[in-house]
Amino acid sequence: MKKKIALPVIITSACIAAVLVAVLVLSLISVNPMTSLLGGYRDVVVYKPGETSAQPMTEKAREALDKEIKGTEFSVMHAILEGRFAYGVKFQTQENDKGEKERVTLNPAAILLLEHTQKENYILEFRFAEVKTVKVQGEEVEFDCAKAVIFDTNGEIEKISVYPYLYSKVTVLDDEHYRAPALEIWSTTSSLCALLNDYDSLIR
């Protein structure tokens, strides 16, 4: 006579199976906020920490950069394990003198001088063939260039800063009214940063 399996055992087994399936599915679903925001670029330029001149670009370097930029993706499961439940593009904010939150924006001079102020981090400048429009928190942002500050996230999902702007506006330094937004995205940049640390080998 076959022994009947107790109902609690069946329920527990079903729950465990459901959890395992959910973990597997979430591990297979990947997101890439960097390429969602900056995908489709025509050119990418590298600035080393504290250096104001762009690094040379070779076909080998471009291919390697494209691969690692796409490699900044992460799985939804990875994000959940790190407590990241919202990882869309957002406007950067800061507190003003009144203790109120306001958006961070940069004037043309600040954008052009960004490489001067980053003494420890790489900067990637993305250039587009035409003006790109993306929605950020329900608002449209237009740009044909963008600078992203890249640092080693040590394999974790961390915020990085991106500064999208219109080239024609930034090169007109007397345009006091133009302000480019500062955006933040979640990314895992360790592999990309490792490539940048060895960038000299790509341009020999």
PDB file of C-alpha atoms in Angstrom:
ATOM      1  CA  MET A   1       0.000   0.000   0.000  1.00  0.00           C
ATOM      2  CA  LYS A   2       1.391   3.384  -1.029  1.00  0.00           C
ATOM      3  CA  LYS A   3       1.915   5.898   1.709  1.00  0.00           C
ATOM      4  CA  LYS A   4      -0.010   9.148   1.168  1.00  0.00           C
ATOM      5  CA  ILE A   5       2.006  12.333   1.061  1.00  0.00           C
ATOM      6  CA  ALA A   6       0.861  14.786   3.700  1.00  0.00           C
ATOM      7  CA  LEU A   7      -0.839  17.956   2.431  1.00  0.00           C
ATOM      8  CA  PRO A   8       1.590  20.293   4.258  1.00  0.00           C
ATOM      9  CA  VAL A   9       4.514  18.612   2.466  1.00  0.00           C
ATOM     10  CA  ILE A  10       2.826  19.118  -0.898  1.00  0.00           C
ATOM     11  CA  ILE A  11       2.123  22.778  -0.151  1.00  0.00           C
ATOM     12  CA  THR A  12       5.674  23.393   1.083  1.00  0.00           C
ATOM     13  CA  SER A  13       7.174  21.692  -1.955  1.00  0.00           C
ATOM     14  CA  ALA A  14       4.957  23.735  -4.283  1.00  0.00           C
ATOM     15  CA  CYS A  15       5.956  26.975  -2.567  1.00  0.00           C
ATOM     16  CA  ILE A  16       9.659  26.135  -2.790  1.00  0.00           C
ATOM     17  CA  ALA A  17       9.277  25.259  -6.469  1.00  0.00           C
ATOM     18  CA  ALA A  18       7.450  28.541  -7.119  1.00  0.00           C
ATOM     19  CA  VAL A  19      10.174  30.533  -5.370  1.00  0.00           C
ATOM     20  CA  LEU A  20      12.909  28.774  -7.344  1.00  0.00           C
ATOM     21  CA  VAL A  21      11.102  29.468 -10.620  1.00  0.00           C
ATOM     22  CA  ALA A  22      10.671  33.140  -9.646  1.00  0.00           C
ATOM     23  CA  VAL A  23      14.371  33.439  -8.773  1.00  0.00           C
ATOM     24  CA  LEU A  24      15.340  31.847 -12.080  1.00  0.00           C
ATOM     25  CA  VAL A  25      13.056  34.140 -14.098  1.00  0.00           C
ATOM     26  CA  LEU A  26      14.241  37.291 -12.295  1.00  0.00           C
ATOM     27  CA  SER A  27      17.853  36.213 -12.781  1.00  0.00           C
ATOM     28  CA  LEU A  28      17.269  35.948 -16.531  1.00  0.00           C
ATOM     29  CA  ILE A  29      15.648  39.381 -16.856  1.00  0.00           C
ATOM     30  CA  SER A  30      18.315  42.047 -17.353  1.00  0.00           C
ATOM     31  CA  VAL A  31      18.126  45.838 -17.369  1.00  0.00           C
ATOM     32  CA  ASN A  32      20.710  48.346 -18.523  1.00  0.00           C
ATOM     33  CA  PRO A  33      19.942  51.937 -17.493  1.00  0.00           C
ATOM     34  CA  MET A  34      23.135  53.175 -19.168  1.00  0.00           C
ATOM     35  CA  THR A  35      22.252  51.918 -22.631  1.00  0.00           C
ATOM     36  CA  SER A  36      18.594  52.839 -22.110  1.00  0.00           C
ATOM     37  CA  LEU A  37      19.687  56.441 -21.640  1.00  0.00           C
ATOM     38  CA  LEU A  38      22.776  56.599 -23.851  1.00  0.00           C
ATOM     39  CA  GLY A  39      22.283  53.881 -26.436  1.00  0.00           C
ATOM     40  CA  GLY A  40      22.622  54.760 -30.108  1.00  0.00           C
ATOM     41  CA  TYR A  41      25.622  57.037 -29.687  1.00  0.00           C
ATOM     42  CA  ARG A  42      27.782  57.818 -32.706  1.00  0.00           C
ATOM     43  CA  ASP A  43      31.073  58.334 -30.881  1.00  0.00           C
ATOM     44  CA  VAL A  44      32.412  57.842 -27.381  1.00  0.00           C
ATOM     45  CA  VAL A  45      35.387  59.763 -25.977  1.00  0.00           C
ATOM     46  CA  VAL A  46      37.502  58.838 -22.950  1.00  0.00           C
ATOM     47  CA  TYR A  47      38.928  61.260 -20.395  1.00  0.00           C
ATOM     48  CA  LYS A  48      41.291  59.906 -17.754  1.00  0.00           C
ATOM     49  CA  PRO A  49      40.998  61.116 -14.147  1.00  0.00           C
ATOM     50  CA  GLY A  50      42.242  64.671 -13.815  1.00  0.00           C
ATOM     51  CA  GLU A  51      43.140  64.964 -17.508  1.00  0.00           C
ATOM     52  CA  THR A  52      41.475  67.515 -19.749  1.00  0.00           C
ATOM     53  CA  SER A  53      42.530  66.097 -23.107  1.00  0.00           C
ATOM     54  CA  ALA A  54      40.546  63.295 -24.701  1.00  0.00           C
ATOM     55  CA  GLN A  55      42.354  59.987 -25.145  1.00  0.00           C
ATOM     56  CA  PRO A  56      43.056  58.653 -28.654  1.00  0.00           C
ATOM     57  CA  MET A  57      40.462  56.272 -30.059  1.00  0.00           C
ATOM     58  CA  THR A  58      41.259  53.167 -32.088  1.00  0.00           C
ATOM     59  CA  GLU A  59      38.995  50.557 -33.630  1.00  0.00           C
ATOM     60  CA  LYS A  60      40.152  48.091 -30.975  1.00  0.00           C
ATOM     61  CA  ALA A  61      39.357  50.540 -28.187  1.00  0.00           C
ATOM     62  CA  ARG A  62      35.943  51.394 -29.629  1.00  0.00           C
ATOM     63  CA  GLU A  63      34.938  47.739 -29.915  1.00  0.00           C
ATOM     64  CA  ALA A  64      36.074  47.050 -26.351  1.00  0.00           C
ATOM     65  CA  LEU A  65      34.239  50.107 -25.002  1.00  0.00           C
ATOM     66  CA  ASP A  66      31.016  49.234 -26.822  1.00  0.00           C
ATOM     67  CA  LYS A  67      31.149  45.727 -25.348  1.00  0.00           C
ATOM     68  CA  GLU A  68      31.763  46.901 -21.780  1.00  0.00           C
ATOM     69  CA  ILE A  69      29.130  49.651 -21.957  1.00  0.00           C
ATOM     70  CA  LYS A  70      26.591  46.986 -22.917  1.00  0.00           C
ATOM     71  CA  GLY A  71      28.072  44.876 -20.102  1.00  0.00           C
ATOM     72  CA  THR A  72      26.930  47.336 -17.447  1.00  0.00           C
ATOM     73  CA  GLU A  73      23.595  45.523 -17.400  1.00  0.00           C
ATOM     74  CA  PHE A  74      22.412  43.707 -14.295  1.00  0.00           C
ATOM     75  CA  SER A  75      19.665  41.225 -13.539  1.00  0.00           C
ATOM     76  CA  VAL A  76      16.490  42.131 -11.712  1.00  0.00           C
ATOM     77  CA  MET A  77      17.392  39.454  -9.149  1.00  0.00           C
ATOM     78  CA  HIS A  78      20.766  41.123  -8.546  1.00  0.00           C
ATOM     79  CA  ALA A  79      18.978  44.425  -7.982  1.00  0.00           C
ATOM     80  CA  ILE A  80      16.479  42.893  -5.551  1.00  0.00           C
ATOM     81  CA  LEU A  81      19.269  41.250  -3.538  1.00  0.00           C
ATOM     82  CA  GLU A  82      20.879  44.685  -3.146  1.00  0.00           C
ATOM     83  CA  GLY A  83      17.591  46.316  -2.225  1.00  0.00           C
ATOM     84  CA  ARG A  84      17.318  48.220  -5.529  1.00  0.00           C
ATOM     85  CA  PHE A  85      13.670  48.212  -6.476  1.00  0.00           C
ATOM     86  CA  ALA A  86      13.640  51.384  -8.602  1.00  0.00           C
ATOM     87  CA  TYR A  87      16.483  51.907 -11.038  1.00  0.00           C
ATOM     88  CA  GLY A  88      15.118  54.182 -13.737  1.00  0.00           C
ATOM     89  CA  VAL A  89      16.733  57.447 -14.782  1.00  0.00           C
ATOM     90  CA  LYS A  90      16.119  60.288 -12.326  1.00  0.00           C
ATOM     91  CA  PHE A  91      16.988  63.943 -11.967  1.00  0.00           C
ATOM     92  CA  GLN A  92      19.666  64.625  -9.369  1.00  0.00           C
ATOM     93  CA  THR A  93      18.499  66.799  -6.501  1.00  0.00           C
ATOM     94  CA  GLN A  94      20.113  68.731  -3.673  1.00  0.00           C
ATOM     95  CA  GLU A  95      18.918  70.782  -0.731  1.00  0.00           C
ATOM     96  CA  ASN A  96      18.921  74.553  -1.123  1.00  0.00           C
ATOM     97  CA  ASP A  97      19.424  77.133   1.614  1.00  0.00           C
ATOM     98  CA  LYS A  98      15.803  76.765   2.664  1.00  0.00           C
ATOM     99  CA  GLY A  99      16.155  73.012   3.127  1.00  0.00           C
ATOM    100  CA  GLU A 100      14.055  72.343   0.048  1.00  0.00           C
ATOM    101  CA  LYS A 101      14.995  69.855  -2.649  1.00  0.00           C
ATOM    102  CA  GLU A 102      15.865  71.322  -6.024  1.00  0.00           C
ATOM    103  CA  ARG A 103      17.257  69.859  -9.215  1.00  0.00           C
ATOM    104  CA  VAL A 104      20.963  69.992  -9.936  1.00  0.00           C
ATOM    105  CA  THR A 105      21.767  71.739 -13.224  1.00  0.00           C
ATOM    106  CA  LEU A 106      24.989  72.824 -14.903  1.00  0.00           C
ATOM    107  CA  ASN A 107      25.669  75.932 -16.935  1.00  0.00           C
ATOM    108  CA  PRO A 108      27.757  75.729 -20.145  1.00  0.00           C
ATOM    109  CA  ALA A 109      31.042  76.553 -18.388  1.00  0.00           C
ATOM    110  CA  ALA A 110      30.511  73.841 -15.760  1.00  0.00           C
ATOM    111  CA  ILE A 111      29.820  71.251 -18.439  1.00  0.00           C
ATOM    112  CA  LEU A 112      32.923  72.167 -20.414  1.00  0.00           C
ATOM    113  CA  LEU A 113      35.045  72.114 -17.265  1.00  0.00           C
ATOM    114  CA  LEU A 114      33.706  68.815 -15.926  1.00  0.00           C
ATOM    115  CA  GLU A 115      36.917  66.984 -16.843  1.00  0.00           C
ATOM    116  CA  HIS A 116      38.894  69.502 -14.762  1.00  0.00           C
ATOM    117  CA  THR A 117      36.885  68.756 -11.622  1.00  0.00           C
ATOM    118  CA  GLN A 118      36.999  64.965 -11.775  1.00  0.00           C
ATOM    119  CA  LYS A 119      40.367  64.130 -10.242  1.00  0.00           C
ATOM    120  CA  GLU A 120      39.669  60.478  -9.422  1.00  0.00           C
ATOM    121  CA  ASN A 121      37.098  59.306 -11.949  1.00  0.00           C
ATOM    122  CA  TYR A 122      36.971  58.599 -15.655  1.00  0.00           C
ATOM    123  CA  ILE A 123      34.592  60.488 -17.891  1.00  0.00           C
ATOM    124  CA  LEU A 124      32.985  59.043 -20.995  1.00  0.00           C
ATOM    125  CA  GLU A 125      31.585  61.598 -23.396  1.00  0.00           C
ATOM    126  CA  PHE A 126      28.893  60.257 -25.705  1.00  0.00           C
ATOM    127  CA  ARG A 127      28.134  62.046 -28.961  1.00  0.00           C
ATOM    128  CA  PHE A 128      25.044  61.476 -31.073  1.00  0.00           C
ATOM    129  CA  ALA A 129      24.416  62.039 -34.762  1.00  0.00           C
ATOM    130  CA  GLU A 130      21.202  63.920 -34.002  1.00  0.00           C
ATOM    131  CA  VAL A 131      19.294  65.247 -31.038  1.00  0.00           C
ATOM    132  CA  LYS A 132      18.006  62.461 -28.829  1.00  0.00           C
ATOM    133  CA  THR A 133      14.925  62.778 -26.631  1.00  0.00           C
ATOM    134  CA  VAL A 134      14.318  60.656 -23.542  1.00  0.00           C
ATOM    135  CA  LYS A 135      11.698  60.835 -20.843  1.00  0.00           C
ATOM    136  CA  VAL A 136      12.953  61.340 -17.304  1.00  0.00           C
ATOM    137  CA  GLN A 137      10.347  61.190 -14.562  1.00  0.00           C
ATOM    138  CA  GLY A 138       7.697  62.125 -17.094  1.00  0.00           C
ATOM    139  CA  GLU A 139       9.623  65.041 -18.630  1.00  0.00           C
ATOM    140  CA  GLU A 140      11.397  65.129 -21.971  1.00  0.00           C
ATOM    141  CA  VAL A 141      15.147  65.789 -22.000  1.00  0.00           C
ATOM    142  CA  GLU A 142      16.865  66.647 -25.280  1.00  0.00           C
ATOM    143  CA  PHE A 143      20.582  66.210 -25.900  1.00  0.00           C
ATOM    144  CA  ASP A 144      23.139  65.371 -28.538  1.00  0.00           C
ATOM    145  CA  CYS A 145      26.060  64.921 -26.131  1.00  0.00           C
ATOM    146  CA  ALA A 146      26.359  63.502 -22.638  1.00  0.00           C
ATOM    147  CA  LYS A 147      29.153  63.109 -20.112  1.00  0.00           C
ATOM    148  CA  ALA A 148      29.063  60.158 -17.707  1.00  0.00           C
ATOM    149  CA  VAL A 149      31.271  59.958 -14.613  1.00  0.00           C
ATOM    150  CA  ILE A 150      32.614  56.402 -14.317  1.00  0.00           C
ATOM    151  CA  PHE A 151      34.059  54.841 -11.166  1.00  0.00           C
ATOM    152  CA  ASP A 152      34.567  51.297  -9.913  1.00  0.00           C
ATOM    153  CA  THR A 153      31.353  50.100  -8.250  1.00  0.00           C
ATOM    154  CA  ASN A 154      33.110  46.994  -6.863  1.00  0.00           C
ATOM    155  CA  GLY A 155      30.599  44.677  -8.512  1.00  0.00           C
ATOM    156  CA  GLU A 156      27.641  46.357  -6.839  1.00  0.00           C
ATOM    157  CA  ILE A 157      24.807  48.379  -8.346  1.00  0.00           C
ATOM    158  CA  GLU A 158      25.542  52.031  -7.593  1.00  0.00           C
ATOM    159  CA  LYS A 159      24.466  55.442  -8.811  1.00  0.00           C
ATOM    160  CA  ILE A 160      26.524  57.210 -11.445  1.00  0.00           C
ATOM    161  CA  SER A 161      26.069  60.747 -12.740  1.00  0.00           C
ATOM    162  CA  VAL A 162      25.248  61.601 -16.341  1.00  0.00           C
ATOM    163  CA  TYR A 163      25.146  65.126 -17.745  1.00  0.00           C
ATOM    164  CA  PRO A 164      23.259  65.326 -21.073  1.00  0.00           C
ATOM    165  CA  TYR A 165      23.448  68.573 -23.033  1.00  0.00           C
ATOM    166  CA  LEU A 166      22.998  70.231 -26.390  1.00  0.00           C
ATOM    167  CA  TYR A 167      26.369  70.937 -27.971  1.00  0.00           C
ATOM    168  CA  SER A 168      25.219  74.119 -29.694  1.00  0.00           C
ATOM    169  CA  LYS A 169      24.045  75.571 -26.378  1.00  0.00           C
ATOM    170  CA  VAL A 170      27.207  74.691 -24.465  1.00  0.00           C
ATOM    171  CA  THR A 171      29.558  76.166 -27.051  1.00  0.00           C
ATOM    172  CA  VAL A 172      27.774  79.504 -26.765  1.00  0.00           C
ATOM    173  CA  LEU A 173      29.282  80.527 -23.450  1.00  0.00           C
ATOM    174  CA  ASP A 174      27.290  83.744 -23.218  1.00  0.00           C
ATOM    175  CA  ASP A 175      24.029  81.800 -23.096  1.00  0.00           C
ATOM    176  CA  GLU A 176      23.407  82.369 -19.393  1.00  0.00           C
ATOM    177  CA  HIS A 177      19.921  80.920 -19.536  1.00  0.00           C
ATOM    178  CA  TYR A 178      20.863  77.408 -20.654  1.00  0.00           C
ATOM    179  CA  ARG A 179      21.081  74.780 -17.958  1.00  0.00           C
ATOM    180  CA  ALA A 180      21.777  71.103 -18.545  1.00  0.00           C
ATOM    181  CA  PRO A 181      20.190  68.636 -16.120  1.00  0.00           C
ATOM    182  CA  ALA A 182      22.235  66.340 -13.941  1.00  0.00           C
ATOM    183  CA  LEU A 183      20.846  62.815 -14.088  1.00  0.00           C
ATOM    184  CA  GLU A 184      21.524  59.703 -12.054  1.00  0.00           C
ATOM    185  CA  ILE A 185      21.289  56.100 -13.135  1.00  0.00           C
ATOM    186  CA  TRP A 186      22.030  52.806 -11.432  1.00  0.00           C
ATOM    187  CA  SER A 187      24.847  50.783 -12.949  1.00  0.00           C
ATOM    188  CA  THR A 188      27.509  48.201 -12.259  1.00  0.00           C
ATOM    189  CA  THR A 189      30.658  49.626 -13.827  1.00  0.00           C
ATOM    190  CA  SER A 190      33.479  47.498 -12.407  1.00  0.00           C
ATOM    191  CA  SER A 191      34.225  45.677 -15.661  1.00  0.00           C
ATOM    192  CA  LEU A 192      34.044  48.921 -17.643  1.00  0.00           C
ATOM    193  CA  CYS A 193      36.335  50.632 -15.148  1.00  0.00           C
ATOM    194  CA  ALA A 194      38.821  47.751 -15.364  1.00  0.00           C
ATOM    195  CA  LEU A 195      38.934  48.262 -19.123  1.00  0.00           C
ATOM    196  CA  LEU A 196      39.504  51.995 -18.689  1.00  0.00           C
ATOM    197  CA  ASN A 197      42.334  51.302 -16.235  1.00  0.00           C
ATOM    198  CA  ASP A 198      44.014  49.330 -19.012  1.00  0.00           C
ATOM    199  CA  TYR A 199      43.040  51.748 -21.774  1.00  0.00           C
ATOM    200  CA  ASP A 200      46.645  52.390 -22.846  1.00  0.00           C
ATOM    201  CA  SER A 201      46.912  48.815 -24.129  1.00  0.00           C
ATOM    202  CA  LEU A 202      43.992  49.452 -26.485  1.00  0.00           C
ATOM    203  CA  ILE A 203      45.549  52.443 -28.222  1.00  0.00           C
ATOM    204  CA  ARG A 204      49.104  51.191 -28.816  1.00  0.00           C
TER     205      ARG A 204
END
